[in-house]
Amino acid sequence: MSQRIFHLYRYQIIPNERIQEKLPLSENELSVDEVIQRKNEFFIEAFRYIALHSILDEIDDTSRKLRIKEVYPAQEKVNNQFYIFKVAACKTVTRETENFETMSEEDWPRVYAIVWNDDEQQILALEHRTSAFNKTNTLANLLTKRLNEVLCKYNLNVQIYPIFDEQSFWQLVQGQKVEQIEFKMVTPNMANISKALSDDLKALAKYSNSANTELTMNAPENGELNLSPELPQLQDLVDYSSKGGGSIRVKYKGVRTKKDTTNTHSSIIADEYTVEVSPISLLERIKDFFKVR
């Protein structure tokens, strides 16, 4: 029986504007604090909106077609945190007929997108199926764009980044002459993954209204970076990034291209029967994955 792979991402939902004084309230409008309290409610509302309006090329500036369908829960459940969607991408297939003609027709390969909308987890599991999307990052970026088109009316935006094993970063730099490292971090809004970051860094990002904070480390012209897990400040940045808090790019001396952690993912594997017949059981596997982390 064939296996299906799901790549794991974390999404963080942050305000577009945090300073209330810059957002004079009209009657019945929510304050910034009230929006933050309800951000997960608005996030899943936005996901359902793009599913219901999933002739997405109508609201996009490209001709890329997607269809999104909510398959779980079948009926609304009180305090539900898990949602399962099917996402189909339109591809053009060319075939040759018995009359020596060439015909093109649409094909709609589909993948599952699983949402764990717990405000302390905020996990997105995307099925890796190259016939639909070459990379799950492609789907993550498409969802980010479309969700933010809806979330902006609530003064919110979502940032989606892969979860990866922090050892994969240390393997990138081990034994290498590293010239530069770039950290791109989402402004933290989840205490359980950002506690390793300094309070000063979190406060600066928050009160400057920064959506992302970028930190670049450059070696001297004739030297290289000294990188070790024994450096607590560096380990904290790697730890936060690996939990879906951002990305890391590494440049080796004498090499133009950069290695990027967005191309590495933690993942879970399920057999085809589980995916097609009992996708709800995938939710327990996702829970179990994060219990041991």
mmCIF file of C-alpha atoms in Angstrom:
data_model
loop_
_atom_site.group_PDB
_atom_site.id
_atom_site.type_symbol
_atom_site.label_atom_id
_atom_site.label_comp_id
_atom_site.label_asym_id
_atom_site.label_seq_id
_atom_site.Cartn_x
_atom_site.Cartn_y
_atom_site.Cartn_z
ATOM 1 C CA MET A 1 0.000 0.000 0.000
ATOM 2 C CA SER A 2 1.452 3.370 -1.004
ATOM 3 C CA GLN A 3 2.479 5.920 1.588
ATOM 4 C CA ARG A 4 1.538 9.603 1.832
ATOM 5 C CA ILE A 5 3.871 12.198 3.327
ATOM 6 C CA PHE A 6 2.659 15.296 5.170
ATOM 7 C CA HIS A 7 5.012 18.223 5.747
ATOM 8 C CA LEU A 8 4.453 20.179 8.949
ATOM 9 C CA TYR A 9 4.203 23.956 9.167
ATOM 10 C CA ARG A 10 3.392 26.426 11.909
ATOM 11 C CA TYR A 11 1.277 29.506 11.261
ATOM 12 C CA GLN A 12 1.344 32.624 13.406
ATOM 13 C CA ILE A 13 -1.437 35.203 13.252
ATOM 14 C CA ILE A 14 -0.340 38.749 14.027
ATOM 15 C CA PRO A 15 -1.932 42.199 13.805
ATOM 16 C CA ASN A 16 -1.197 44.465 10.857
ATOM 17 C CA GLU A 17 -1.245 47.386 13.274
ATOM 18 C CA ARG A 18 -0.646 46.933 17.009
ATOM 19 C CA ILE A 19 -0.900 50.540 18.176
ATOM 20 C CA GLN A 20 -4.535 51.219 19.027
ATOM 21 C CA GLU A 21 -4.100 54.999 18.771
ATOM 22 C CA LYS A 22 -3.416 54.601 15.046
ATOM 23 C CA LEU A 23 -6.730 52.780 14.594
ATOM 24 C CA PRO A 24 -9.575 55.016 15.750
ATOM 25 C CA LEU A 25 -12.555 52.784 16.458
ATOM 26 C CA SER A 26 -15.907 53.195 14.798
ATOM 27 C CA GLU A 27 -19.055 51.817 16.362
ATOM 28 C CA ASN A 28 -19.093 48.007 16.634
ATOM 29 C CA GLU A 29 -15.428 47.702 15.621
ATOM 30 C CA LEU A 30 -13.098 45.522 17.666
ATOM 31 C CA SER A 31 -10.036 46.831 19.450
ATOM 32 C CA VAL A 32 -6.581 45.404 18.697
ATOM 33 C CA ASP A 33 -6.681 43.382 21.932
ATOM 34 C CA GLU A 34 -10.125 41.981 21.083
ATOM 35 C CA VAL A 35 -8.939 40.986 17.594
ATOM 36 C CA ILE A 36 -5.905 39.200 19.062
ATOM 37 C CA GLN A 37 -8.153 37.303 21.477
ATOM 38 C CA ARG A 38 -10.268 36.077 18.538
ATOM 39 C CA LYS A 39 -7.476 35.622 15.956
ATOM 40 C CA ASN A 40 -7.898 31.832 15.671
ATOM 41 C CA GLU A 41 -11.622 32.220 15.107
ATOM 42 C CA PHE A 42 -10.954 34.722 12.320
ATOM 43 C CA PHE A 43 -8.241 32.499 10.818
ATOM 44 C CA ILE A 44 -10.497 29.483 10.321
ATOM 45 C CA GLU A 45 -13.280 31.792 9.130
ATOM 46 C CA ALA A 46 -10.872 33.063 6.452
ATOM 47 C CA PHE A 47 -9.918 29.488 5.483
ATOM 48 C CA ARG A 48 -13.562 28.578 5.072
ATOM 49 C CA TYR A 49 -14.159 31.724 3.050
ATOM 50 C CA ILE A 50 -11.483 30.849 0.487
ATOM 51 C CA ALA A 51 -12.910 27.321 0.338
ATOM 52 C CA LEU A 52 -16.412 28.574 -0.356
ATOM 53 C CA HIS A 53 -15.067 31.023 -2.931
ATOM 54 C CA SER A 54 -12.506 28.648 -4.324
ATOM 55 C CA ILE A 55 -12.685 29.691 -7.942
ATOM 56 C CA LEU A 56 -9.661 31.516 -6.653
ATOM 57 C CA ASP A 57 -8.509 32.981 -9.953
ATOM 58 C CA GLU A 58 -11.489 35.333 -9.597
ATOM 59 C CA ILE A 59 -9.777 37.079 -6.671
ATOM 60 C CA ASP A 60 -6.187 36.500 -7.751
ATOM 61 C CA ASP A 61 -4.111 38.359 -10.325
ATOM 62 C CA THR A 62 -2.996 35.101 -11.965
ATOM 63 C CA SER A 63 -4.796 32.392 -13.877
ATOM 64 C CA ARG A 64 -3.763 29.707 -11.386
ATOM 65 C CA LYS A 65 -6.868 27.732 -10.452
ATOM 66 C CA LEU A 66 -7.404 25.963 -7.149
ATOM 67 C CA ARG A 67 -10.388 24.283 -5.572
ATOM 68 C CA ILE A 68 -10.669 23.920 -1.815
ATOM 69 C CA LYS A 69 -13.243 21.781 -0.035
ATOM 70 C CA GLU A 70 -13.762 21.341 3.701
ATOM 71 C CA VAL A 71 -14.218 17.638 4.483
ATOM 72 C CA TYR A 72 -13.994 17.681 8.299
ATOM 73 C CA PRO A 73 -15.921 18.404 10.406
ATOM 74 C CA ALA A 74 -18.986 17.373 8.433
ATOM 75 C CA GLN A 75 -21.112 19.362 10.898
ATOM 76 C CA GLU A 76 -20.125 22.297 13.063
ATOM 77 C CA LYS A 77 -18.716 21.215 16.437
ATOM 78 C CA VAL A 78 -18.452 23.340 19.565
ATOM 79 C CA ASN A 79 -14.838 24.252 20.434
ATOM 80 C CA ASN A 80 -13.507 22.279 17.486
ATOM 81 C CA GLN A 81 -9.780 22.727 16.792
ATOM 82 C CA PHE A 82 -9.239 20.337 13.867
ATOM 83 C CA TYR A 83 -10.180 20.956 10.256
ATOM 84 C CA ILE A 84 -9.425 18.986 7.102
ATOM 85 C CA PHE A 85 -9.534 20.435 3.612
ATOM 86 C CA LYS A 86 -8.905 18.993 0.164
ATOM 87 C CA VAL A 87 -7.002 21.287 -2.191
ATOM 88 C CA ALA A 88 -6.966 20.549 -5.929
ATOM 89 C CA ALA A 89 -4.682 22.246 -8.425
ATOM 90 C CA CYS A 90 -5.622 22.631 -12.069
ATOM 91 C CA LYS A 91 -3.097 21.111 -14.480
ATOM 92 C CA THR A 92 -3.293 20.776 -18.247
ATOM 93 C CA VAL A 93 -2.830 17.267 -19.640
ATOM 94 C CA THR A 94 -2.080 16.702 -23.318
ATOM 95 C CA ARG A 95 -3.084 13.431 -24.981
ATOM 96 C CA GLU A 96 -2.972 12.047 -28.501
ATOM 97 C CA THR A 97 -6.088 10.493 -30.044
ATOM 98 C CA GLU A 98 -6.612 7.633 -32.488
ATOM 99 C CA ASN A 99 -7.338 10.255 -35.146
ATOM 100 C CA PHE A 100 -3.790 11.584 -34.854
ATOM 101 C CA GLU A 101 -4.983 14.701 -33.093
ATOM 102 C CA THR A 102 -3.622 16.322 -29.967
ATOM 103 C CA MET A 103 -6.089 17.301 -27.286
ATOM 104 C CA SER A 104 -5.660 19.187 -24.018
ATOM 105 C CA GLU A 105 -7.848 18.702 -20.988
ATOM 106 C CA GLU A 106 -7.857 19.714 -17.341
ATOM 107 C CA ASP A 107 -6.594 17.442 -14.567
ATOM 108 C CA TRP A 108 -7.185 18.223 -10.876
ATOM 109 C CA PRO A 109 -4.703 16.316 -8.639
ATOM 110 C CA ARG A 110 -5.585 16.915 -4.995
ATOM 111 C CA VAL A 111 -3.864 16.999 -1.638
ATOM 112 C CA TYR A 112 -5.039 17.187 1.953
ATOM 113 C CA ALA A 113 -4.460 20.224 4.161
ATOM 114 C CA ILE A 114 -4.961 19.596 7.874
ATOM 115 C CA VAL A 115 -5.357 22.472 10.329
ATOM 116 C CA TRP A 116 -4.827 22.196 14.099
ATOM 117 C CA ASN A 117 -6.228 25.552 15.183
ATOM 118 C CA ASP A 118 -5.224 25.374 18.849
ATOM 119 C CA ASP A 119 -3.898 28.826 19.797
ATOM 120 C CA GLU A 120 -0.886 27.176 21.471
ATOM 121 C CA GLN A 121 -0.054 24.980 18.454
ATOM 122 C CA GLN A 122 -1.344 26.466 15.156
ATOM 123 C CA ILE A 123 -0.177 23.590 12.964
ATOM 124 C CA LEU A 124 -0.739 23.109 9.236
ATOM 125 C CA ALA A 125 0.033 19.676 7.721
ATOM 126 C CA LEU A 126 0.258 19.713 3.922
ATOM 127 C CA GLU A 127 0.337 16.529 1.860
ATOM 128 C CA HIS A 128 3.408 16.262 -0.359
ATOM 129 C CA ARG A 129 2.245 15.149 -3.804
ATOM 130 C CA THR A 130 4.310 16.418 -6.710
ATOM 131 C CA SER A 131 1.557 15.840 -9.285
ATOM 132 C CA ALA A 132 -0.378 18.626 -7.526
ATOM 133 C CA PHE A 133 2.426 20.897 -6.266
ATOM 134 C CA ASN A 134 6.147 20.452 -6.837
ATOM 135 C CA LYS A 135 6.753 21.590 -3.258
ATOM 136 C CA THR A 136 4.469 21.978 -0.273
ATOM 137 C CA ASN A 137 6.073 25.421 0.120
ATOM 138 C CA THR A 138 4.252 26.416 -3.082
ATOM 139 C CA LEU A 139 0.896 25.562 -1.545
ATOM 140 C CA ALA A 140 1.842 27.213 1.760
ATOM 141 C CA ASN A 141 2.676 30.434 -0.094
ATOM 142 C CA LEU A 142 -0.565 30.338 -2.101
ATOM 143 C CA LEU A 143 -2.611 29.819 1.064
ATOM 144 C CA THR A 144 -0.747 32.629 2.823
ATOM 145 C CA LYS A 145 -1.535 35.071 0.025
ATOM 146 C CA ARG A 146 -5.212 34.172 -0.195
ATOM 147 C CA LEU A 147 -5.782 34.012 3.565
ATOM 148 C CA ASN A 148 -4.196 37.426 4.028
ATOM 149 C CA GLU A 149 -6.539 38.909 1.432
ATOM 150 C CA VAL A 150 -9.363 37.971 3.810
ATOM 151 C CA LEU A 151 -7.652 38.478 7.179
ATOM 152 C CA CYS A 152 -6.708 42.074 6.391
ATOM 153 C CA LYS A 153 -10.282 43.169 7.108
ATOM 154 C CA TYR A 154 -9.722 42.026 10.714
ATOM 155 C CA ASN A 155 -6.374 43.871 10.941
ATOM 156 C CA LEU A 156 -4.577 40.489 10.858
ATOM 157 C CA ASN A 157 -2.097 38.610 8.719
ATOM 158 C CA VAL A 158 -0.774 35.065 8.832
ATOM 159 C CA GLN A 159 2.841 33.906 8.465
ATOM 160 C CA ILE A 160 3.453 30.226 7.603
ATOM 161 C CA TYR A 161 6.880 28.590 8.005
ATOM 162 C CA PRO A 162 8.094 24.969 7.930
ATOM 163 C CA ILE A 163 8.847 23.070 11.113
ATOM 164 C CA PHE A 164 12.208 21.316 10.914
ATOM 165 C CA ASP A 165 14.613 19.359 13.083
ATOM 166 C CA GLU A 166 17.164 21.831 14.418
ATOM 167 C CA GLN A 167 19.851 19.212 13.847
ATOM 168 C CA SER A 168 19.366 19.744 10.121
ATOM 169 C CA PHE A 169 20.686 23.287 10.601
ATOM 170 C CA TRP A 170 23.734 22.120 12.529
ATOM 171 C CA GLN A 171 24.409 19.574 9.801
ATOM 172 C CA LEU A 172 24.385 22.428 7.264
ATOM 173 C CA VAL A 173 27.151 24.287 9.095
ATOM 174 C CA GLN A 174 29.164 21.416 10.564
ATOM 175 C CA GLY A 175 32.649 21.285 9.048
ATOM 176 C CA GLN A 176 31.838 24.146 6.659
ATOM 177 C CA LYS A 177 33.448 27.561 6.257
ATOM 178 C CA VAL A 178 30.386 29.731 6.775
ATOM 179 C CA GLU A 179 30.542 33.312 5.579
ATOM 180 C CA GLN A 180 27.021 34.477 6.405
ATOM 181 C CA ILE A 181 23.855 33.407 8.223
ATOM 182 C CA GLU A 182 20.504 35.154 7.821
ATOM 183 C CA PHE A 183 17.692 34.626 10.316
ATOM 184 C CA LYS A 184 14.192 35.733 9.299
ATOM 185 C CA MET A 185 11.851 35.464 12.273
ATOM 186 C CA VAL A 186 8.126 36.048 12.647
ATOM 187 C CA THR A 187 7.288 38.528 15.372
ATOM 188 C CA PRO A 188 6.416 36.113 18.206
ATOM 189 C CA ASN A 189 2.817 35.723 19.317
ATOM 190 C CA MET A 190 3.076 32.207 20.769
ATOM 191 C CA ALA A 191 4.715 32.064 24.201
ATOM 192 C CA ASN A 192 5.320 28.317 24.069
ATOM 193 C CA ILE A 193 7.741 28.538 21.136
ATOM 194 C CA SER A 194 9.224 32.009 21.704
ATOM 195 C CA LYS A 195 10.305 31.765 25.352
ATOM 196 C CA ALA A 196 13.911 31.208 24.266
ATOM 197 C CA LEU A 197 14.048 34.613 22.547
ATOM 198 C CA SER A 198 15.197 37.592 24.586
ATOM 199 C CA ASP A 199 12.544 39.896 25.991
ATOM 200 C CA ASP A 200 14.281 42.865 24.360
ATOM 201 C CA LEU A 201 14.051 41.299 20.895
ATOM 202 C CA LYS A 202 10.379 40.405 21.366
ATOM 203 C CA ALA A 203 9.529 43.868 22.693
ATOM 204 C CA LEU A 204 11.353 45.614 19.839
ATOM 205 C CA ALA A 205 9.521 43.553 17.221
ATOM 206 C CA LYS A 206 6.168 44.068 18.903
ATOM 207 C CA TYR A 207 6.285 47.797 19.552
ATOM 208 C CA SER A 208 7.923 48.671 16.234
ATOM 209 C CA ASN A 209 5.012 46.883 14.494
ATOM 210 C CA SER A 210 7.427 44.572 12.688
ATOM 211 C CA ALA A 211 5.924 41.502 11.029
ATOM 212 C CA ASN A 212 9.353 39.906 10.560
ATOM 213 C CA THR A 213 12.710 40.545 12.163
ATOM 214 C CA GLU A 214 15.843 39.814 10.133
ATOM 215 C CA LEU A 215 19.224 39.243 11.728
ATOM 216 C CA THR A 216 22.331 38.760 9.599
ATOM 217 C CA MET A 217 25.698 37.527 10.843
ATOM 218 C CA ASN A 218 28.680 38.232 8.569
ATOM 219 C CA ALA A 219 32.190 36.860 8.990
ATOM 220 C CA PRO A 220 35.273 39.100 8.595
ATOM 221 C CA GLU A 221 36.507 39.352 5.011
ATOM 222 C CA ASN A 222 39.304 36.876 5.602
ATOM 223 C CA GLY A 223 37.621 34.839 8.314
ATOM 224 C CA GLU A 224 34.646 32.618 8.971
ATOM 225 C CA LEU A 225 31.821 32.448 11.477
ATOM 226 C CA ASN A 226 32.324 30.528 14.706
ATOM 227 C CA LEU A 227 29.126 28.499 15.043
ATOM 228 C CA SER A 228 28.384 26.091 17.855
ATOM 229 C CA PRO A 229 25.353 24.822 19.797
ATOM 230 C CA GLU A 230 27.336 25.876 22.872
ATOM 231 C CA LEU A 231 26.558 29.523 22.040
ATOM 232 C CA PRO A 232 23.240 29.982 23.896
ATOM 233 C CA GLN A 233 22.074 33.050 21.946
ATOM 234 C CA LEU A 234 22.627 31.274 18.626
ATOM 235 C CA GLN A 235 20.972 28.099 19.889
ATOM 236 C CA ASP A 236 17.914 30.145 20.938
ATOM 237 C CA LEU A 237 17.532 31.590 17.424
ATOM 238 C CA VAL A 238 17.871 28.151 15.842
ATOM 239 C CA ASP A 239 15.391 26.658 18.317
ATOM 240 C CA TYR A 240 12.738 29.302 17.579
ATOM 241 C CA SER A 241 13.209 29.042 13.817
ATOM 242 C CA SER A 242 13.008 25.225 13.859
ATOM 243 C CA LYS A 243 9.612 25.348 15.585
ATOM 244 C CA GLY A 244 8.128 27.241 12.655
ATOM 245 C CA GLY A 245 9.137 30.678 13.887
ATOM 246 C CA GLY A 246 11.055 31.596 10.755
ATOM 247 C CA SER A 247 13.771 30.533 8.341
ATOM 248 C CA ILE A 248 17.573 30.401 8.223
ATOM 249 C CA ARG A 249 19.793 30.893 5.179
ATOM 250 C CA VAL A 250 23.450 29.837 5.177
ATOM 251 C CA LYS A 251 26.167 31.003 2.770
ATOM 252 C CA TYR A 252 29.473 29.142 2.506
ATOM 253 C CA LYS A 253 32.689 30.921 1.633
ATOM 254 C CA GLY A 254 33.334 30.857 -2.103
ATOM 255 C CA VAL A 255 29.807 29.653 -2.928
ATOM 256 C CA ARG A 256 27.178 31.994 -4.389
ATOM 257 C CA THR A 257 24.008 30.083 -3.616
ATOM 258 C CA LYS A 258 22.627 29.865 -0.109
ATOM 259 C CA LYS A 259 21.258 26.867 1.747
ATOM 260 C CA ASP A 260 17.776 27.500 3.127
ATOM 261 C CA THR A 261 15.945 25.707 5.946
ATOM 262 C CA THR A 262 12.598 26.322 4.213
ATOM 263 C CA ASN A 263 13.511 23.336 2.045
ATOM 264 C CA THR A 264 13.665 21.004 5.051
ATOM 265 C CA HIS A 265 10.558 19.764 6.840
ATOM 266 C CA SER A 266 9.505 17.617 9.727
ATOM 267 C CA SER A 267 6.890 15.200 8.441
ATOM 268 C CA ILE A 268 4.494 12.393 9.272
ATOM 269 C CA ILE A 269 3.705 9.409 7.047
ATOM 270 C CA ALA A 270 0.356 7.705 6.586
ATOM 271 C CA ASP A 271 -0.798 4.892 4.334
ATOM 272 C CA GLU A 272 -3.166 5.609 1.473
ATOM 273 C CA TYR A 273 -6.114 3.892 3.174
ATOM 274 C CA THR A 274 -5.822 6.158 6.229
ATOM 275 C CA VAL A 275 -5.645 9.260 4.070
ATOM 276 C CA GLU A 276 -8.568 8.415 1.798
ATOM 277 C CA VAL A 277 -10.884 6.537 4.169
ATOM 278 C CA SER A 278 -10.064 7.805 7.663
ATOM 279 C CA PRO A 279 -8.261 11.153 7.427
ATOM 280 C CA ILE A 280 -9.439 12.077 10.914
ATOM 281 C CA SER A 281 -6.960 9.534 12.341
ATOM 282 C CA LEU A 282 -4.159 11.720 10.961
ATOM 283 C CA LEU A 283 -5.032 14.279 13.578
ATOM 284 C CA GLU A 284 -4.002 11.932 16.385
ATOM 285 C CA ARG A 285 -0.691 11.279 14.649
ATOM 286 C CA ILE A 286 -0.031 14.990 14.506
ATOM 287 C CA LYS A 287 -0.835 15.311 18.211
ATOM 288 C CA ASP A 288 1.500 12.430 19.021
ATOM 289 C CA PHE A 289 4.302 14.028 16.999
ATOM 290 C CA PHE A 290 4.199 17.181 19.094
ATOM 291 C CA LYS A 291 3.862 15.341 22.398
ATOM 292 C CA VAL A 292 7.427 14.086 22.105
ATOM 293 C CA ARG A 293 8.961 17.411 21.015
#
